[in-house]
CSV table of C-alpha atoms and ligand atoms in Angstrom, one decimal:
chain,number,residue,atom,x,y,z
A,175,MET,CA,20.7,48.0,-15.6
A,176,THR,CA,20.7,45.3,-18.3
A,177,THR,CA,17.4,44.1,-19.6
A,178,ALA,CA,16.4,40.6,-18.8
A,179,PRO,CA,14.6,38.3,-21.3
A,180,PRO,CA,10.8,38.4,-21.2
A,181,ILE,CA,9.1,36.7,-18.3
A,182,PRO,CA,8.1,33.2,-19.5
A,183,VAL,CA,4.5,32.4,-20.0
A,184,ARG,CA,3.3,30.0,-17.4
A,185,SER,CA,-0.1,29.1,-15.8
A,186,PRO,CA,-1.7,32.2,-14.2
A,187,LEU,CA,-3.6,29.9,-11.8
A,188,SER,CA,-2.6,30.0,-8.2
A,189,SER,CA,-1.5,26.3,-8.6
A,190,GLY,CA,1.3,27.7,-10.7
A,191,LEU,CA,2.9,29.0,-7.5
A,192,SER,CA,3.7,25.5,-6.3
A,193,GLY,CA,7.4,25.2,-5.5
A,194,SER,CA,7.8,29.0,-5.3
A,195,THR,CA,8.7,30.9,-2.1
A,196,ALA,CA,7.0,34.0,-0.8
A,197,VAL,CA,8.0,36.4,2.0
A,198,LEU,CA,4.9,37.7,3.7
A,199,VAL,CA,5.6,40.9,5.6
A,200,GLY,CA,2.9,41.1,8.3
A,201,ALA,CA,1.8,37.5,8.4
A,202,SER,CA,0.9,36.7,12.0
A,203,SER,CA,-2.7,37.9,11.6
A,204,GLY,CA,-5.5,38.7,9.2
A,205,ILE,CA,-4.8,38.9,5.4
A,206,GLY,CA,-1.1,38.0,5.7
A,207,LEU,CA,-1.8,34.9,7.7
A,208,ALA,CA,-4.5,33.9,5.3
A,209,ALA,CA,-2.0,34.3,2.4
A,210,GLY,CA,0.4,32.0,4.2
A,211,LEU,CA,-2.3,29.3,4.5
A,212,LEU,CA,-3.4,29.7,0.9
A,213,LEU,CA,0.2,29.6,-0.4
A,214,ARG,CA,1.0,26.5,1.5
A,215,SER,CA,-2.2,24.9,0.3
A,216,VAL,CA,-0.9,25.3,-3.3
A,217,GLY,CA,2.5,24.0,-2.4
A,218,ALA,CA,4.5,27.2,-2.1
A,219,ARG,CA,7.0,27.8,0.7
A,220,VAL,CA,6.4,30.8,3.0
A,221,VAL,CA,8.5,33.0,5.2
A,222,LEU,CA,6.3,34.8,7.8
A,223,VAL,CA,7.4,38.1,9.2
A,224,GLY,CA,5.8,39.9,12.1
A,225,ARG,CA,7.0,41.9,15.2
A,226,ASP,CA,5.4,40.0,18.0
A,227,PRO,CA,7.3,36.7,18.4
A,228,ASP,CA,4.5,34.9,20.2
A,229,ARG,CA,1.9,35.8,17.6
A,230,LEU,CA,4.3,34.8,14.9
A,231,LYS,CA,5.0,31.4,16.5
A,232,ALA,CA,1.2,30.8,16.7
A,233,ALA,CA,0.9,31.7,13.1
A,234,VAL,CA,3.7,29.3,12.1
A,235,SER,CA,1.9,26.5,13.9
A,236,ARG,CA,-1.4,27.3,12.2
A,237,VAL,CA,0.1,27.2,8.7
A,238,ARG,CA,2.1,24.1,9.5
A,239,ASP,CA,-0.9,22.3,11.0
A,240,ALA,CA,-3.0,23.1,8.0
A,241,ASN,CA,-0.7,20.9,5.8
A,242,PRO,CA,0.6,18.3,8.2
A,243,ALA,CA,1.2,15.5,5.8
A,244,ASP,CA,4.0,16.4,3.5
A,245,ASP,CA,5.5,19.6,4.9
A,246,PRO,CA,9.3,19.7,4.5
A,247,ASP,CA,11.1,21.4,7.5
A,248,ASP,CA,11.7,24.6,5.6
A,249,ALA,CA,8.2,24.9,4.1
A,250,VAL,CA,7.1,27.5,6.8
A,251,LEU,CA,9.9,29.8,8.1
A,252,ALA,CA,9.5,32.8,10.3
A,253,VAL,CA,11.5,35.9,11.1
A,254,ALA,CA,10.4,38.1,14.0
A,255,GLY,CA,11.0,41.8,13.6
A,256,ASP,CA,9.9,45.1,12.0
A,257,GLY,CA,9.2,44.7,8.3
A,258,GLY,CA,10.6,48.2,7.7
A,259,ASP,CA,14.0,47.1,9.0
A,260,GLU,CA,16.2,46.0,6.1
A,261,ARG,CA,18.2,43.6,8.4
A,262,VAL,CA,15.0,41.8,9.1
A,263,LEU,CA,14.1,41.7,5.4
A,264,ALA,CA,17.6,40.4,4.6
A,265,GLU,CA,17.3,37.7,7.2
A,266,ALA,CA,14.0,36.6,5.6
A,267,PHE,CA,15.6,36.3,2.2
A,268,ASP,CA,18.7,34.6,3.6
A,269,ARG,CA,16.7,32.1,5.6
A,270,ALA,CA,14.7,31.2,2.5
A,271,GLY,CA,17.7,31.0,0.3
A,272,HIS,CA,15.6,31.9,-2.8
A,273,VAL,CA,12.5,34.1,-2.8
A,274,ASP,CA,10.1,34.6,-5.7
A,275,HIS,CA,7.4,36.8,-4.3
A,276,VAL,CA,6.9,39.4,-1.5
A,277,PHE,CA,3.5,40.4,-0.1
A,278,VAL,CA,3.3,43.3,2.3
A,279,THR,CA,0.4,43.6,4.7
A,280,ALA,CA,2.2,45.2,7.6
A,281,GLY,CA,0.4,48.5,7.9
A,282,GLY,CA,-2.3,50.2,9.8
A,283,LEU,CA,-3.4,53.8,9.9
A,284,SER,CA,-1.3,55.6,12.5
A,285,GLY,CA,-1.2,59.4,12.7
A,286,ARG,CA,-4.8,60.2,12.6
A,287,GLY,CA,-6.0,63.7,13.4
A,288,PRO,CA,-7.2,66.9,11.8
A,289,VAL,CA,-4.5,68.6,9.7
A,290,THR,CA,-4.4,71.6,12.0
A,291,ALA,CA,-3.4,69.3,14.9
A,292,LEU,CA,-0.6,67.4,13.1
A,293,SER,CA,2.9,68.4,14.1
A,294,ALA,CA,6.0,67.9,11.9
A,295,ASP,CA,7.0,65.1,14.3
A,296,ASP,CA,3.5,63.4,13.8
A,297,LEU,CA,3.9,63.5,10.1
A,298,ARG,CA,7.5,62.2,10.2
A,299,ALA,CA,6.3,59.3,12.4
A,300,THR,CA,3.4,58.4,10.0
A,301,PHE,CA,5.5,58.7,6.9
A,302,ASP,CA,8.4,56.8,8.5
A,303,SER,CA,6.2,53.9,9.5
A,304,LEU,CA,4.4,53.4,6.3
A,305,LEU,CA,6.4,54.9,3.5
A,306,GLN,CA,9.9,54.2,4.8
A,307,ARG,CA,8.8,50.6,5.3
A,308,ALA,CA,7.5,50.4,1.7
A,309,PHE,CA,10.8,51.8,0.4
A,310,ALA,CA,12.9,49.5,2.6
A,311,ILE,CA,10.9,46.5,1.2
A,312,ALA,CA,11.2,47.9,-2.3
A,313,ARG,CA,15.0,48.3,-2.0
A,314,THR,CA,15.4,44.7,-0.7
A,315,SER,CA,13.0,43.3,-3.3
A,316,ALA,CA,14.6,45.2,-6.1
A,317,SER,CA,18.1,43.9,-5.3
A,318,ARG,CA,17.1,40.3,-4.4
A,319,LEU,CA,14.1,39.2,-6.3
A,320,PRO,CA,14.8,37.2,-9.5
A,321,ALA,CA,13.5,37.9,-13.0
A,322,GLY,CA,9.8,36.8,-12.9
A,323,GLY,CA,9.5,37.7,-9.2
A,324,SER,CA,6.8,40.0,-7.8
A,325,LEU,CA,6.2,42.5,-5.1
A,326,THR,CA,2.7,43.2,-3.9
A,327,PHE,CA,1.8,46.0,-1.5
A,328,SER,CA,-1.5,46.7,0.4
A,329,SER,CA,-3.6,49.8,0.6
A,330,GLY,CA,-7.3,50.6,1.3
A,331,ILE,CA,-10.3,52.2,-0.3
A,332,LEU,CA,-10.1,55.1,2.1
A,333,VAL,CA,-7.4,56.4,-0.3
A,334,ALA,CA,-10.2,56.9,-2.8
A,335,ARG,CA,-13.0,57.8,-0.4
A,336,PRO,CA,-11.3,59.6,2.5
A,337,LEU,CA,-12.8,60.3,5.9
A,338,PRO,CA,-12.0,63.5,7.8
A,339,GLY,CA,-9.0,63.3,10.2
A,340,MET,CA,-7.1,60.8,8.0
A,341,ALA,CA,-5.0,63.2,5.9
A,342,ALA,CA,-1.6,61.9,7.1
A,343,PRO,CA,-2.1,58.1,6.9
A,344,LEU,CA,-4.0,58.3,3.7
A,345,SER,CA,-1.4,60.5,2.1
A,346,ALA,CA,1.2,57.9,3.0
A,347,ALA,CA,-1.1,55.0,1.7
A,348,GLY,CA,-1.7,57.0,-1.5
A,349,ALA,CA,2.1,57.4,-1.9
A,350,VAL,CA,2.5,53.6,-1.7
A,351,GLU,CA,0.1,53.3,-4.7
A,352,THR,CA,2.2,55.8,-6.6
A,353,LEU,CA,5.3,54.0,-5.6
A,354,THR,CA,3.8,50.8,-7.0
A,355,ARG,CA,3.4,52.3,-10.5
A,356,ALA,CA,6.9,54.0,-10.3
A,357,LEU,CA,8.5,50.7,-9.3
A,358,ALA,CA,6.7,48.7,-11.9
A,359,VAL,CA,8.3,50.9,-14.6
A,360,GLU,CA,11.7,51.0,-12.8
A,361,LEU,CA,11.9,47.2,-12.2
A,362,ALA,CA,10.5,46.2,-15.6
A,363,PRO,CA,14.0,45.8,-17.2
A,364,VAL,CA,14.8,43.2,-14.5
A,365,ARG,CA,11.4,41.6,-15.0
A,366,VAL,CA,10.1,42.1,-11.5
A,367,ARG,CA,6.4,43.0,-11.3
A,368,VAL,CA,5.0,45.4,-8.7
A,369,ASN,CA,1.3,45.7,-7.8
A,370,THR,CA,-1.0,46.8,-4.9
A,371,VAL,CA,-4.2,45.4,-3.6
A,372,ARG,CA,-6.6,48.2,-2.4
A,373,PHE,CA,-8.7,46.5,0.2
A,374,GLY,CA,-12.3,47.4,1.2
A,375,ARG,CA,-13.4,46.2,4.6
A,376,ILE,CA,-12.1,42.8,5.4
A,377,ASP,CA,-13.1,40.8,8.5
A,378,THR,CA,-9.8,40.6,10.3
A,379,PRO,CA,-8.5,41.4,13.9
A,380,LEU,CA,-7.7,44.9,12.6
A,381,LEU,CA,-11.3,45.5,11.5
A,382,ARG,CA,-12.6,44.1,14.7
A,383,SER,CA,-10.4,46.5,16.7
A,384,LEU,CA,-12.3,49.4,15.2
A,385,PRO,CA,-15.0,51.2,17.3
A,386,GLY,CA,-18.4,49.5,17.0
A,387,LEU,CA,-17.1,46.4,15.2
A,388,ASP,CA,-16.1,44.1,18.1
A,389,SER,CA,-18.9,41.6,17.8
A,390,ASP,CA,-20.3,39.2,15.1
A,391,GLU,CA,-23.6,41.0,15.2
A,392,ALA,CA,-22.0,44.4,14.6
A,393,VAL,CA,-19.9,43.2,11.8
A,394,THR,CA,-22.9,41.5,10.1
A,395,ALA,CA,-25.0,44.6,10.5
A,396,ALA,CA,-22.3,47.0,9.1
A,397,GLY,CA,-21.4,44.6,6.3
A,398,SER,CA,-24.9,44.5,5.0
A,399,ALA,CA,-24.4,48.0,3.6
A,400,VAL,CA,-21.7,46.7,1.2
A,401,PRO,CA,-23.1,45.8,-2.3
A,402,VAL,CA,-22.3,42.1,-1.8
A,403,GLY,CA,-24.1,42.2,1.6
A,404,ARG,CA,-21.1,41.5,3.9
A,405,PHE,CA,-17.5,42.3,4.5
A,406,GLY,CA,-14.8,40.3,2.8
A,407,THR,CA,-12.9,37.4,4.4
A,408,ALA,CA,-9.2,37.4,5.0
A,409,GLU,CA,-9.0,34.5,2.5
A,410,GLU,CA,-10.8,36.4,-0.2
A,411,ALA,CA,-8.4,39.3,0.3
A,412,ALA,CA,-5.3,37.1,0.3
A,413,GLY,CA,-6.5,35.3,-2.8
A,414,THR,CA,-6.1,38.5,-4.7
A,415,ALA,CA,-2.4,38.6,-3.7
A,416,LEU,CA,-2.0,35.0,-5.0
A,417,PHE,CA,-3.6,36.1,-8.3
A,418,LEU,CA,-1.1,38.9,-8.6
A,419,MET,CA,1.9,36.6,-7.8
A,420,ALA,CA,0.8,34.0,-10.3
A,421,ASN,CA,-0.2,36.2,-13.2
A,422,ASN,CA,2.9,37.2,-15.1
A,423,TYR,CA,1.1,39.7,-17.3
A,424,VAL,CA,0.0,42.0,-14.5
A,425,THR,CA,2.2,44.9,-13.3
A,426,GLY,CA,1.8,48.4,-12.0
A,427,GLN,CA,-1.8,47.8,-11.1
A,428,ILE,CA,-3.9,48.9,-8.1
A,429,LEU,CA,-6.5,46.2,-7.8
A,430,THR,CA,-9.5,47.0,-5.7
A,431,VAL,CA,-11.2,44.2,-3.7
A,432,ASP,CA,-14.0,45.7,-1.8
A,433,GLY,CA,-17.3,43.9,-2.5
A,434,GLY,CA,-18.3,46.9,-4.6
A,435,GLU,CA,-18.1,49.3,-1.7
A,436,THR,CA,-16.6,52.1,-3.7
A,437,LEU,CA,-19.5,51.9,-6.1
A,438,ALA,CA,-22.1,52.5,-3.5
B,1529,NAP,N1,-8.9,44.6,7.3
B,1529,NAP,C1,-9.3,45.7,6.6
B,1529,NAP,O1,-10.5,45.9,6.6
B,1529,NAP,C2,-8.4,46.5,5.8
B,1529,NAP,C3,-8.9,47.5,4.9
B,1529,NAP,C4,-8.1,48.3,4.2
B,1529,NAP,C5,-6.7,48.1,4.2
B,1529,NAP,N2,-6.2,47.1,5.1
B,1529,NAP,C6,-4.8,47.0,5.1
B,1529,NAP,O2,-4.4,45.6,4.8
B,1529,NAP,C7,-3.3,45.3,5.6
B,1529,NAP,C8,-3.5,44.0,6.4
B,1529,NAP,O3,-4.6,44.2,7.3
B,1529,NAP,P1,-5.2,43.1,8.3
B,1529,NAP,O4,-6.6,43.5,8.5
B,1529,NAP,O5,-4.8,41.8,7.8
B,1529,NAP,O6,-4.4,43.6,9.6
B,1529,NAP,P2,-4.0,42.7,10.9
B,1529,NAP,O7,-5.0,41.6,11.2
B,1529,NAP,O8,-3.8,43.7,12.0
B,1529,NAP,O9,-2.6,42.1,10.6
B,1529,NAP,C9,-1.5,42.9,10.4
B,1529,NAP,C10,-0.2,42.0,10.5
B,1529,NAP,O10,0.9,42.8,10.2
B,1529,NAP,C11,1.9,42.7,11.2
B,1529,NAP,N3,2.6,43.9,11.3
B,1529,NAP,C12,2.1,45.1,11.6
B,1529,NAP,N4,3.1,46.1,11.5
B,1529,NAP,C13,4.2,45.4,11.2
B,1529,NAP,C14,5.6,45.8,11.0
B,1529,NAP,N5,6.0,47.0,11.1
B,1529,NAP,N6,6.5,44.8,10.7
B,1529,NAP,C15,6.1,43.5,10.5
B,1529,NAP,N7,4.8,43.1,10.7
B,1529,NAP,C16,3.9,44.0,11.1
B,1529,NAP,C17,1.0,42.3,12.5
B,1529,NAP,O11,1.8,41.6,13.5
B,1529,NAP,P3,2.6,42.4,14.6
B,1529,NAP,O12,1.8,43.5,15.1
B,1529,NAP,O13,3.0,41.4,15.6
B,1529,NAP,O14,3.8,42.9,13.9
B,1529,NAP,C18,0.0,41.4,11.8
B,1529,NAP,O15,0.5,40.1,11.7
B,1529,NAP,C19,-2.9,46.5,6.4
B,1529,NAP,O16,-1.9,47.2,5.8
B,1529,NAP,C20,-4.2,47.3,6.5
B,1529,NAP,O17,-4.0,48.7,6.6
B,1529,NAP,C21,-7.0,46.3,5.8
């Protein structure tokens, strides 16, 4: 691996992302969709990836409609498929032609259950879905992102404050954080930065699918226990990913965005 010249100094503000292209793996809902909206608002091109074609189509319309005036045809692209499938990822890069940043929000916490009830097959399924996907995205990003590019993964504060019955998914999520630091070192010579955002509770469809959080009242009541007095918005969460894309001096970091919840 030959060492590339240093990453140039440029504005670390999100506006510095204007004209760049980001692949958003998990972008038809929640934080990924919010990232698409924010990136378009600063003039970046986006490629949205998600499995459900109808949800993806609706997301493309939402992002396009938010900037109707001067959107070129290829400002918002979409590829339907599993973000852990390297053919899907290759298609996303090919469609864009040039990709500067990758943000991964495809996830979830499958494989819950007490450790005594977890079979080897359960574990394989959990690690396959989260960790294999992260490695597939890492391989594609490592071979296709240019010098100055960035890869940002997602994890959650349960990695630091586990709940019972979550050993398998949290081990996989913790491994993604370790992968982040390992890749930041491995990809430093080609000047690709790698970070993870560790989210607290963010008000998205995923959060609202959890038991007891299916109404505004319940979300407000539960959010009042967070030090800032509420849960985060998808936009606040996505803004952290834009910060990590834009700031060329940040790599190998796990950045917590949780309204102070891990302090409480
Ligand atoms: N919201 C929170 O409170 C919170 C807290 C901690 C961590 N997180 C993490 O943050 C990330 C984003 O969460 P969110 O709340 O924005 O979730 P969300 O609203 O459920 O959105 C997830 C998005 O990812 C897509 N997706 C899921 N699996 C995929 C796959 N294999 N390939 C491609 N796309 C996939 C989904 O669309 P399809 O299903 O159609 O593919 C959807 O567009 C997740 O990794 C989550 O675990 C969230």
